[in-house]
Amino acid sequence: MAPARDRRTGFSRRRQYSAFFGYVLAVAGAVVGAALLAASIFNPPAFSTARMAVASVTAPVASLLDSGTDAIASVPQAIGTWINVHGENAALRAELKRHDALLSKARVIAYDNRRLRGLLRVRDRTPEPVLTARLVASTASSGRRFALLNAGRVQGVTPGMPVLGPEGLVGRVLESGPIAARVLLITDPESLVPVRRTRDGLPAIAAGRGDGRVDIRSVGAANVRFAPGDMFVSSGIGGLYAPGVPVARVERAGSDSVVATPYAPPDAVDFVIVERPFMPMPPPLPPRAGPAVSPAAPAR
């Protein structure tokens, strides 16, 4: 026969002891509570002394537990702070490295300018501006790249004049009418501009691609390496464009021929400056007179 589930405490000595001590603790707690309540009512100084004695015992334990809790809670914050500081430090180092590279390029360019001016004693010629006009239209869908200038021969605009924007070279005048002119942009496939690299003077050609960008092609050298951000300006070779006019900046690294972005894209240029050619062609020589022929003597 299975034993009954509902047993009394007398069947288990452990349960008897547990029940007994439970009753004892409950009665003791009630007695102590009643005594403390009576002391707080009838003898507040004694109750205050007992309360401070208990507080003196529990305060160190509470302080230790509170310190441990704060230490554990500060661990995630410390880890997050370390990660943030590490990332900010890396970003600052990268920015400092970029600034150092720009400063080095500027110093190299300034040194080259001083050296060339001192050795060659050459003074830059600044062409005289003809006028300031507006680009009123430009091709955007065809493979050719032209722009329309709202000035023509009446204002002194003639074919071959360079056209400059605020940031750099735009192109040259291809045709001119009485009050309008057609500009061949540097991004046109038929446009070729002699350029040089600013950091070392490397000669190259900026050839239009027909898609709003130009190709930078090396001249007279093989396996020439181009780096992203290389700046190219007009070299003055050919006598049309003045030297030192910004033309394009290299987009990606490459060799011999790379794609570059013009400094003055036509869709972002409003007003332009039309200049005279840097070194205009000399006027044609007058025809040479032939040897004088004396008239024949009359026959006698």
XYZ file of C-alpha atoms in Angstrom:
300
model
C 0.000 0.000 0.000
C 1.410 3.400 -0.955
C 2.263 5.781 1.900
C -0.039 8.699 2.467
C 1.117 11.983 0.997
C -0.166 14.139 3.845
C 2.124 13.321 6.702
C 2.495 15.114 9.934
C 5.783 16.601 11.033
C 6.209 13.807 13.554
C 7.075 11.389 10.836
C 10.227 13.421 9.852
C 12.719 14.650 12.411
C 14.171 17.148 9.923
C 10.803 18.701 9.355
C 10.223 18.823 13.078
C 13.470 20.763 13.625
C 12.710 23.105 10.718
C 9.259 23.896 12.005
C 10.572 24.380 15.519
C 13.345 26.799 14.539
C 10.928 28.620 12.262
C 8.588 29.222 15.138
C 11.476 30.267 17.386
C 12.768 32.779 14.855
C 9.311 34.153 14.246
C 8.683 34.612 17.955
C 12.148 36.106 18.477
C 11.633 38.512 15.608
C 8.299 39.548 16.942
C 9.749 40.061 20.435
C 12.699 42.081 19.113
C 10.407 44.129 16.935
C 8.083 44.830 19.826
C 11.045 45.754 22.030
C 12.430 48.128 19.399
C 9.003 49.654 18.908
C 8.582 50.174 22.645
C 12.110 51.622 22.910
C 11.464 54.046 20.053
C 8.308 55.227 21.792
C 9.301 55.289 25.443
C 13.101 55.714 25.234
C 14.112 57.377 21.948
C 17.784 57.979 22.986
C 18.317 54.274 23.653
C 16.637 53.374 20.376
C 18.810 55.900 18.540
C 21.955 54.379 20.102
C 20.907 50.894 19.029
C 20.032 52.096 15.542
C 23.432 53.778 15.081
C 25.167 50.655 16.370
C 23.415 48.573 13.744
C 24.177 51.231 11.114
C 27.850 51.174 12.104
C 27.909 47.454 11.397
C 25.970 47.562 8.119
C 27.553 50.750 6.659
C 30.919 49.123 5.716
C 29.105 46.191 4.166
C 26.837 48.514 2.168
C 29.809 50.635 1.049
C 31.653 47.535 -0.125
C 28.632 46.295 -2.041
C 28.066 49.752 -3.569
C 31.713 50.005 -4.663
C 31.510 46.588 -6.267
C 28.321 47.529 -8.089
C 29.858 50.768 -9.384
C 32.979 48.938 -10.510
C 30.966 46.339 -12.397
C 28.724 48.997 -13.963
C 31.734 51.065 -15.096
C 33.258 48.199 -17.088
C 31.005 48.597 -20.196
C 31.434 52.382 -20.068
C 35.219 52.040 -19.885
C 35.207 49.640 -22.837
C 33.022 51.997 -24.904
C 35.216 54.968 -24.022
C 38.353 53.052 -25.048
C 36.799 52.077 -28.372
C 35.674 55.656 -29.086
C 39.050 57.113 -28.129
C 40.822 54.559 -30.302
C 38.631 55.420 -33.300
C 39.041 59.179 -32.803
C 42.801 58.741 -32.477
C 42.943 56.799 -35.750
C 40.820 59.440 -37.515
C 43.026 62.270 -36.237
C 46.154 60.420 -37.352
C 44.693 59.898 -40.838
C 43.699 63.570 -41.096
C 47.163 64.660 -39.952
C 48.701 62.383 -42.570
C 46.546 63.927 -45.319
C 47.471 67.432 -44.196
C 51.162 66.488 -44.174
C 50.856 65.222 -47.759
C 49.166 68.453 -48.903
C 51.766 70.544 -47.114
C 54.574 68.555 -48.747
C 53.028 69.082 -52.196
C 52.685 72.806 -51.580
C 56.307 73.050 -50.470
C 57.502 71.134 -53.545
C 55.486 73.406 -55.859
C 56.788 76.550 -54.163
C 60.371 75.286 -54.348
C 60.033 74.424 -58.041
C 58.608 77.865 -58.780
C 61.471 79.629 -56.999
C 64.090 77.418 -58.680
C 62.693 77.872 -62.189
C 62.288 81.609 -61.796
C 65.824 81.930 -60.483
C 67.405 79.765 -63.176
C 65.518 80.884 -66.250
C 64.671 84.436 -65.211
C 61.307 83.991 -66.846
C 58.412 86.206 -65.967
C 54.925 84.806 -66.485
C 52.990 86.571 -69.166
C 49.362 87.213 -68.293
C 47.204 87.573 -71.401
C 44.982 90.585 -71.471
C 41.342 89.634 -70.832
C 39.014 90.543 -73.658
C 35.709 90.442 -71.781
C 33.550 88.553 -69.316
C 30.592 86.739 -70.840
C 28.051 84.074 -70.005
C 27.791 80.498 -71.216
C 24.130 80.282 -72.196
C 24.030 76.691 -73.473
C 26.119 73.549 -73.769
C 25.693 70.141 -75.384
C 24.888 67.317 -73.010
C 23.588 64.402 -75.088
C 25.829 64.099 -78.147
C 29.402 62.862 -78.297
C 30.677 66.358 -79.043
C 31.053 68.997 -76.345
C 30.359 72.615 -77.331
C 29.056 75.661 -75.479
C 27.438 78.867 -76.679
C 28.859 82.200 -75.565
C 26.669 85.313 -75.598
C 29.404 87.478 -77.138
C 30.911 87.593 -80.600
C 32.966 89.651 -83.006
C 31.205 92.851 -82.027
C 32.647 92.428 -78.523
C 36.081 91.428 -79.880
C 35.774 87.631 -79.622
C 37.650 85.779 -82.371
C 38.404 82.086 -82.964
C 41.309 80.673 -80.979
C 40.777 82.702 -77.813
C 40.996 80.716 -74.542
C 37.913 80.593 -72.323
C 38.458 80.334 -68.547
C 36.077 79.738 -65.665
C 36.549 80.669 -62.001
C 38.177 77.294 -61.238
C 40.116 76.574 -64.413
C 40.210 76.146 -68.183
C 36.872 75.690 -69.998
C 37.942 75.558 -73.644
C 38.623 77.818 -76.626
C 36.554 79.778 -79.097
C 35.967 77.693 -82.214
C 33.659 79.952 -84.218
C 32.455 83.488 -83.661
C 29.479 85.344 -85.062
C 28.381 88.954 -84.635
C 26.985 88.570 -81.108
C 27.593 84.877 -80.264
C 30.475 82.437 -80.315
C 30.860 78.664 -80.228
C 33.261 77.291 -77.621
C 35.042 73.952 -77.989
C 35.156 72.511 -74.469
C 38.212 70.661 -73.167
C 36.011 67.577 -72.703
C 35.350 67.329 -76.456
C 37.118 64.432 -78.211
C 38.749 66.903 -80.625
C 40.264 68.980 -77.802
C 43.945 68.557 -76.926
C 45.540 70.700 -74.235
C 49.276 70.492 -73.381
C 49.563 70.173 -69.591
C 52.129 69.429 -66.919
C 51.929 67.852 -63.480
C 52.307 70.366 -60.691
C 54.474 68.270 -58.354
C 57.230 67.417 -60.814
C 56.508 69.186 -64.124
C 55.774 65.962 -66.017
C 54.507 66.898 -69.531
C 51.273 65.337 -70.713
C 48.269 65.878 -72.958
C 44.701 66.396 -71.718
C 42.413 64.882 -74.355
C 38.641 65.111 -74.139
C 36.596 61.930 -73.747
C 33.169 63.275 -74.729
C 31.612 62.227 -71.384
C 32.459 65.259 -69.252
C 35.973 64.065 -68.372
C 39.437 64.066 -69.954
C 42.228 61.563 -70.495
C 45.688 62.482 -69.214
C 48.248 60.895 -71.526
C 51.965 60.894 -70.900
C 54.244 62.432 -73.524
C 57.711 61.159 -74.396
C 57.941 58.582 -71.580
C 56.690 55.044 -70.963
C 55.379 53.429 -67.773
C 54.580 56.792 -66.210
C 52.664 56.340 -62.975
C 49.779 58.622 -62.031
C 48.429 58.886 -58.509
C 44.918 59.877 -57.414
C 44.743 63.626 -56.873
C 47.583 64.520 -59.247
C 46.945 68.075 -60.457
C 47.601 69.160 -64.022
C 47.812 72.727 -65.306
C 48.373 74.144 -68.771
C 52.011 74.147 -69.792
C 51.946 77.040 -72.265
C 53.278 74.846 -75.068
C 51.654 75.718 -78.369
C 51.181 79.363 -77.468
C 47.395 79.201 -77.103
C 46.812 78.670 -73.374
C 48.782 80.558 -70.744
C 50.863 78.359 -68.416
C 49.622 77.559 -64.947
C 45.853 77.457 -65.645
C 44.225 74.532 -63.726
C 42.918 71.895 -66.129
C 42.095 68.577 -64.420
C 42.699 66.312 -61.430
C 43.372 62.543 -61.706
C 40.596 60.324 -60.357
C 42.299 56.918 -59.976
C 45.824 55.571 -60.092
C 47.133 54.279 -63.400
C 49.974 54.350 -65.880
C 50.503 56.118 -69.216
C 46.832 57.177 -69.561
C 44.328 57.922 -66.775
C 40.918 59.541 -66.433
C 40.759 63.000 -64.847
C 38.000 65.399 -63.796
C 38.108 68.976 -65.126
C 38.384 71.769 -62.594
C 35.767 73.802 -64.482
C 32.948 71.506 -65.668
C 30.695 73.429 -68.103
C 27.497 72.481 -66.274
C 28.801 74.253 -63.167
C 30.172 77.362 -64.914
C 28.033 80.453 -65.459
C 30.298 83.387 -66.293
C 33.614 82.928 -68.086
C 36.566 85.090 -69.072
C 37.675 85.268 -72.689
C 41.408 85.985 -73.063
C 43.734 86.653 -75.901
C 46.025 83.785 -76.919
C 49.102 83.495 -74.748
C 51.493 83.820 -77.699
C 49.501 84.841 -80.785
C 50.776 83.844 -84.166
C 52.903 86.523 -85.821
C 51.223 88.440 -88.623
C 51.995 87.213 -92.125
C 54.967 88.769 -93.808
C 54.268 91.260 -96.591
C 54.848 89.872 -100.090
C 58.378 90.350 -101.346
C 58.803 92.688 -104.303
C 60.421 91.146 -107.380
C 63.538 92.606 -109.078
C 62.931 95.822 -110.985
C 62.818 95.354 -114.765
C 64.026 98.275 -116.837
C 61.860 99.109 -119.886
C 63.223 98.034 -123.177
C 65.071 100.732 -125.154
C 63.184 101.906 -128.221
C 64.521 100.555 -131.486
C 66.214 102.995 -133.778
